[in-house]
Coordinates of C-alpha atoms in Angstrom, one line a residue:
X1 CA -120.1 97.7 72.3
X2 CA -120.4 96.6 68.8
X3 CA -116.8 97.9 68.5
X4 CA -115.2 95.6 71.2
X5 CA -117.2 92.7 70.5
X6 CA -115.2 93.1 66.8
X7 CA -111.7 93.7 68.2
X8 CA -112.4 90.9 70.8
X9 CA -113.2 88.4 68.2
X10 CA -110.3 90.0 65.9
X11 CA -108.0 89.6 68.6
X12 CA -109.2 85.9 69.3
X13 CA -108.3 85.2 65.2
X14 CA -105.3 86.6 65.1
X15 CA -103.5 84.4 68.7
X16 CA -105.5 81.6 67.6
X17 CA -104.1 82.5 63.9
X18 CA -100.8 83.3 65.3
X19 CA -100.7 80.2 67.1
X20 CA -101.5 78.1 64.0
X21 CA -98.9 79.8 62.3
X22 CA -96.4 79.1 65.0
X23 CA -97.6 75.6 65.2
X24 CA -96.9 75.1 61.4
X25 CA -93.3 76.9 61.5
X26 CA -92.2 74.2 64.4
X27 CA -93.2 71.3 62.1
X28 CA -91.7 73.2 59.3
X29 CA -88.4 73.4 61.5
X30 CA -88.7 70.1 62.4
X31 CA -88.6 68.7 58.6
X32 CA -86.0 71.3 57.9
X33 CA -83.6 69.7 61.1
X34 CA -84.5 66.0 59.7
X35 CA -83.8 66.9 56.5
X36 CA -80.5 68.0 57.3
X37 CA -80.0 65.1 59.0
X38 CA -80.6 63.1 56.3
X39 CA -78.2 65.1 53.9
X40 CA -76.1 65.2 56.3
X41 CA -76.1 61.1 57.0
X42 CA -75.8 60.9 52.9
X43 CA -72.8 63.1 52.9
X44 CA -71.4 61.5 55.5
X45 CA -72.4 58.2 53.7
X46 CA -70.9 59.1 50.7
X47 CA -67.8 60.6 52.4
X48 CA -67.1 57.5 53.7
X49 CA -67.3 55.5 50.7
X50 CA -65.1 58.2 49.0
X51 CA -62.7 57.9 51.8
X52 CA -63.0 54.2 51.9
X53 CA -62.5 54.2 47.9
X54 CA -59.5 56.5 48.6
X55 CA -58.0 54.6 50.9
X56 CA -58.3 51.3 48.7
X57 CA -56.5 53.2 45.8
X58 CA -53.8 54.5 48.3
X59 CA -53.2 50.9 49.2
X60 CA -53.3 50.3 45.7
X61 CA -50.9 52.3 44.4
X62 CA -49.0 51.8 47.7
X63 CA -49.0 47.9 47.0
X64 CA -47.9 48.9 43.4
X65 CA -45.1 51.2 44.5
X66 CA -43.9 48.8 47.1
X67 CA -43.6 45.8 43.7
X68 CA -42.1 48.0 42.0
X69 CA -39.5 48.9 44.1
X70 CA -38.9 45.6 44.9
X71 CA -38.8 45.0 41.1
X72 CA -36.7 48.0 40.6
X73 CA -34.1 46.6 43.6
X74 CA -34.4 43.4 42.1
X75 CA -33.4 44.8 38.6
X76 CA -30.4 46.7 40.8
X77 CA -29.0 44.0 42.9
X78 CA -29.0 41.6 39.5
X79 CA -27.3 44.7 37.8
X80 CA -24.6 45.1 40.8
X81 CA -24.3 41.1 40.8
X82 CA -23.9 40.9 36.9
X83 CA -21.5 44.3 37.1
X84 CA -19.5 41.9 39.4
X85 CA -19.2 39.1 37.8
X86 CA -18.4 41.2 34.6
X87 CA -15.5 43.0 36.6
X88 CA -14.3 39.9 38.0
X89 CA -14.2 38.0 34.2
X90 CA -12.7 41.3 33.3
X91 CA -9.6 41.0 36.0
X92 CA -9.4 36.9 36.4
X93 CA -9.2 36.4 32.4
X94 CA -6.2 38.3 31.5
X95 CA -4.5 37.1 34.3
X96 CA -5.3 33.4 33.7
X97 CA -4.8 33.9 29.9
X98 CA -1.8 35.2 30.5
X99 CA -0.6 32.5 32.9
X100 CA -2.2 29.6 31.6
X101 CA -1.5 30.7 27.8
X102 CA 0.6 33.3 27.7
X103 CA 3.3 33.2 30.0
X104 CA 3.5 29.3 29.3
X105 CA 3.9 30.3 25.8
X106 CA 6.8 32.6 26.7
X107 CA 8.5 31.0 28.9
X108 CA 8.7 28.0 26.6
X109 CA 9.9 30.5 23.7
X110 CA 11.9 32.3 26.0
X111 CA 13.4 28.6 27.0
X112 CA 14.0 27.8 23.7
X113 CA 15.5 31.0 22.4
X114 CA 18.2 30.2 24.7
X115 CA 18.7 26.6 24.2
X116 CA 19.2 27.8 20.8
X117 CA 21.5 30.2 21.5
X118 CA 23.6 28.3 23.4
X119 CA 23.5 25.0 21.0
X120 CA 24.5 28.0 18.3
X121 CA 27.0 29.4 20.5
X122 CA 28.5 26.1 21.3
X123 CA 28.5 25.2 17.5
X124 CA 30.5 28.3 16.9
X125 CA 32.5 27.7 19.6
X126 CA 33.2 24.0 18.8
X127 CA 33.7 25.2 15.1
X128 CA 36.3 27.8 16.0
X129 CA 38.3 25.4 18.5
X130 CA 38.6 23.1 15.1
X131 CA 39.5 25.7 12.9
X132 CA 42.2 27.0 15.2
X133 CA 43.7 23.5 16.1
X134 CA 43.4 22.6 12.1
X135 CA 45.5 26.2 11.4
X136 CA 48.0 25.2 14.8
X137 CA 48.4 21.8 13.2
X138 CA 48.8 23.8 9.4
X139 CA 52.1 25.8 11.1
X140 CA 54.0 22.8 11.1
X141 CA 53.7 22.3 7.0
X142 CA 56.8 22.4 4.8
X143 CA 54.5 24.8 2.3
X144 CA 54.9 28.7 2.9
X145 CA 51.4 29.4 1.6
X146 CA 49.4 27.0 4.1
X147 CA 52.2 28.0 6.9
X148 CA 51.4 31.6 6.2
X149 CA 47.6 31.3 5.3
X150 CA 47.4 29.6 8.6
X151 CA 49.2 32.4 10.3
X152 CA 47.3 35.2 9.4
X153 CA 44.0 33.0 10.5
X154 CA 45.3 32.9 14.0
X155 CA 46.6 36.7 13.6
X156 CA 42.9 38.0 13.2
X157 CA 41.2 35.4 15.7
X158 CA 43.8 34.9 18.5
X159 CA 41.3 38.1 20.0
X160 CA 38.8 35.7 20.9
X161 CA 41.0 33.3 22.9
X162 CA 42.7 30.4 22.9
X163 CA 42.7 27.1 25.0
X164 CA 45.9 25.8 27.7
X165 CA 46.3 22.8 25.0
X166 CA 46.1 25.0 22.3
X167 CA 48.8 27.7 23.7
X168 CA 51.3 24.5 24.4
X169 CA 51.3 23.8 21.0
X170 CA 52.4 27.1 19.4
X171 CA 54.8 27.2 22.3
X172 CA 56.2 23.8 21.0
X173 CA 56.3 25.0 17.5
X174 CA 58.1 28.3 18.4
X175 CA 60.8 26.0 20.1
X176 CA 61.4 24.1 17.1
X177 CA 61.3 26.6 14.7
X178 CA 64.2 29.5 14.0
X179 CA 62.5 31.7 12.2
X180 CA 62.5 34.8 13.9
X181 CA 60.0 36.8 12.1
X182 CA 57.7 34.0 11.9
X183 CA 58.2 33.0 15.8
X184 CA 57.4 36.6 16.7
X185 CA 54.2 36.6 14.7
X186 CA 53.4 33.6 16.9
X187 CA 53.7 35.2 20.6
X188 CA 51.8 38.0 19.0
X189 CA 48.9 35.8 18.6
X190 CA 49.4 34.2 22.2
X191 CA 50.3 37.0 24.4
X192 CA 47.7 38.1 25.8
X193 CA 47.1 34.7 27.2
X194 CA 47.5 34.3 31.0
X195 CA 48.9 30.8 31.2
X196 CA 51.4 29.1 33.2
X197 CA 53.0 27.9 29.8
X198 CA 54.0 30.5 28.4
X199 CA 54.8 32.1 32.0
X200 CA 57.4 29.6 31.9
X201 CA 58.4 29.9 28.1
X202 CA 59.2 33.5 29.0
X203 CA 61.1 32.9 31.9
X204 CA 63.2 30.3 30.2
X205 CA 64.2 33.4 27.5
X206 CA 64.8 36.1 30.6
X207 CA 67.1 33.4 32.2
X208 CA 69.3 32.6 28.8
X209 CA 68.7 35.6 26.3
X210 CA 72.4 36.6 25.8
X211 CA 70.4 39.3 22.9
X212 CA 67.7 41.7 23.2
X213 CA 65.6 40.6 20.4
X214 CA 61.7 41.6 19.5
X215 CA 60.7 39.0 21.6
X216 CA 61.4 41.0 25.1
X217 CA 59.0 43.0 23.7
X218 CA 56.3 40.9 24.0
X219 CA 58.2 38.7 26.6
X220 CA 57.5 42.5 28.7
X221 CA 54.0 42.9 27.4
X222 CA 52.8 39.3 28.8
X223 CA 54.5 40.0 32.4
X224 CA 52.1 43.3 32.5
X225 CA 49.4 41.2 33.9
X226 CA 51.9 39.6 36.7
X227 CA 53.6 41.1 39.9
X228 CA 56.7 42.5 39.3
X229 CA 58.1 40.2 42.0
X230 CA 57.1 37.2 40.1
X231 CA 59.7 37.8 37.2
X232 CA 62.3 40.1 38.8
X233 CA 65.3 38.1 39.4
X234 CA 65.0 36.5 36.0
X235 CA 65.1 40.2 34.6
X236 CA 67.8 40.9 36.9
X237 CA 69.9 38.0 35.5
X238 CA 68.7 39.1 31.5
X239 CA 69.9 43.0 32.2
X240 CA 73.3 41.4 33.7
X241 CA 73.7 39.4 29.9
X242 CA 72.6 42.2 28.2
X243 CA 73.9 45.6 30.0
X244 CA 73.5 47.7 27.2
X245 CA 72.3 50.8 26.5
X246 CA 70.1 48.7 23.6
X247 CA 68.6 46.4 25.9
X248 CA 68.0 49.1 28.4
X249 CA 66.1 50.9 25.9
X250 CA 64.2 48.0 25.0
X251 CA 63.2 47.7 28.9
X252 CA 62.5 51.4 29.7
X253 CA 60.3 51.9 26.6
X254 CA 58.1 48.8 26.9
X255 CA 58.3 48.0 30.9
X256 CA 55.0 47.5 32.2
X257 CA 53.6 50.9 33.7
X258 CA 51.5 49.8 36.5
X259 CA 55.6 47.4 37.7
X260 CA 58.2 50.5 36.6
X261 CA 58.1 52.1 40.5
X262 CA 59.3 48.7 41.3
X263 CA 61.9 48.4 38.4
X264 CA 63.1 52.1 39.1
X265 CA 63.5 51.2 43.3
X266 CA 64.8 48.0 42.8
X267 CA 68.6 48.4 44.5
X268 CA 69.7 44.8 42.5
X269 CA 68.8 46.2 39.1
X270 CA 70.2 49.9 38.9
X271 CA 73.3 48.7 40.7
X272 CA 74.4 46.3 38.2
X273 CA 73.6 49.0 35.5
X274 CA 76.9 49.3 33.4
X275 CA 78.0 53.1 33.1
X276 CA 77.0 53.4 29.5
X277 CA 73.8 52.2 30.6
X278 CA 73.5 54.9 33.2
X279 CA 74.3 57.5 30.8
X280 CA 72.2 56.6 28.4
X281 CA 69.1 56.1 30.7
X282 CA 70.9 59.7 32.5
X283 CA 71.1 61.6 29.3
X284 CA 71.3 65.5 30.1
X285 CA 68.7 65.8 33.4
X286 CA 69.3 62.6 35.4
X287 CA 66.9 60.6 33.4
X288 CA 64.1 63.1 33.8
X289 CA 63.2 63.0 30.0
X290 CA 61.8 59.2 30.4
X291 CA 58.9 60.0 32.9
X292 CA 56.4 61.1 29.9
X293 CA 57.0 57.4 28.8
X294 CA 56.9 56.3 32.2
X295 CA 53.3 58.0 33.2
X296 CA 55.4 59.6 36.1
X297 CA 55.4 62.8 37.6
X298 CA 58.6 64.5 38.3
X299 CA 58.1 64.2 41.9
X300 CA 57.5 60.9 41.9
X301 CA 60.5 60.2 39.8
X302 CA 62.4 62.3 41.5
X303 CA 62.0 59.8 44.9
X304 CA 63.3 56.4 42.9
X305 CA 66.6 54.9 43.1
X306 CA 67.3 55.1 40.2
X307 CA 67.4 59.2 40.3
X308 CA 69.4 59.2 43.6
X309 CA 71.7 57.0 41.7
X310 CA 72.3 59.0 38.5
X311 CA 72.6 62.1 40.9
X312 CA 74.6 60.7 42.2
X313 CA 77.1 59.9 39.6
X314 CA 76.4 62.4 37.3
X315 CA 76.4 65.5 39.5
X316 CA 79.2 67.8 38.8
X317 CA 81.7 68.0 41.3
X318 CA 83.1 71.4 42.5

């Protein structure tokens, strides 16, 4: 009895002990769960201020990126606009020095050099026309030195050219003068001249030569720059005073090349050729030995006139 009054009263302590114990452990708990809480409200408190300090140095160094790329576009744009300008200065100021400085410049020597050149070139010019009208006028002295020094002059200048007044005047001189080496010396000097002056001077000779002289020479070398039509009956009527084999040999070794197809077809001419003429001209192959003088190939020369004629009369009958 004893026994289960002890185990009753044992079992009584340990529920109500038990129960005290679980009574304690749920207040424990309970502390436990609000101090979590707690922690967990601080960490949560001092994860927002982190975050919130976070966030206001992003935006910081957001706002600082964001100036400094504006800076830094700044710096560019001024750099691109400056690079410009610099170009532009680089490409406008040549081109202005050169037209406002340059080019003025040039054109002004450039303007200059030639109104110098041709004041120079007119002085020369001017200076020669004296000289050669003072050695023209000089031909006409009674003293053989100045008559000759004068000569010469106008032998190693005549190149250049003379005037139409100038020309006249030698002319005039050669018709008053009877010297015939002198008077050829002269038409040397003034042959190559094209002028109507001495056009006429040489038709004059062709008309009344009764001699075959030097001056057919040059009377031949001046009609080279004419038609041959211009001076053929005048050279018709000068072969008819002087049909000789002389004066044919004067004409067939100086006749003008570019006019002796005319000379050689020209029915007027070879019919009025005396016969010692023709055989002289016909020598042993119907005149065929002339056409290296003549710049003539033998077919060519073979179709003249003047071929058919000596053929003709110097073809051996059978």
């Amino acid at each position: 009895m004893f026994k289960k009054i002890l185990l009753t009263l044992f079992l009584i302590s340990s529920v109500f002990s038990f129960s005290q114990t679980d009574t304690s452990n749920n207040q424990q708990n309970k502390k436990i769960e609000l101090l979590n809480k707690k922690v967990d409200s601080l960490i949560s408190e001092q994860n927002g201020v982190k975050t919130k300090i976070l966030e206001e140095r992003i935006n910081q160094a957001t706002e600082t990126i964001t100036n400094q790329s504006s800076m830094i576009s700044s710096f560019g744009t001024l750099y691109t606009v400056i690079t410009i300008i610099l170009a532009f200065i680089g490409v406008v100021l040549p081109i202005l020095t050169y037209q406002f400085g340059i080019k003025p410049s040039r054109d002004a020597l450039k303007e200059f050099e030639e109104k110098s050149e041709a004041k120079f070139n007119n002085f020369l010019k001017e200076r020669r026309v004296k000289e050669i009208d003072n050695a023209i006028e000089n031909l006409k002295s009674e003293d053989n030195h100045i008559r000759n020094n004068s000569l010469n002059f106008l032998t190693y200048n005549s190149h250049q050219g003379l005037n139409e007044d100038q020309v006249l005047k030698i002319i005039n001189i050669i018709n008053n003068n009877n010297d015939e080496n002198f008077l050829v010396q002269l038409l040397g000097c003034i042959v190559n001249e094209k002028n109507e002056n001495l056009k006429k001077y040489f038709i004059e000779y062709l008309n009344t030569s009764q001699e075959a002289n030097s001056t057919m020479y040059y009377c031949l070398k001046f009609f080279s720059y004419y038609n041959y039509s211009e001076y053929k009956n005048e050279l018709k009527i000068f072969i008819s005073n002087n049909n000789t084999s002389t004066a044919l040999s004067i004409i067939f070794s100086f006749f003008p090349k570019n006019n002796i197809i005319d000379l050689l077809n020209d029915h007027n001419i070879i019919d009025i050729l005396s016969s010692d003429a023709l055989t002289f001209v016909h020598g042993y192959n119907f005149g065929k030995s002339n056409i290296s003088q003549w710049n003539m190939s033998e077919e060519d020369y073979e179709k003249t006139y003047l071929y058919e004629r000596l053929k003709e009369k110097f073809t051996p009958v059978n």
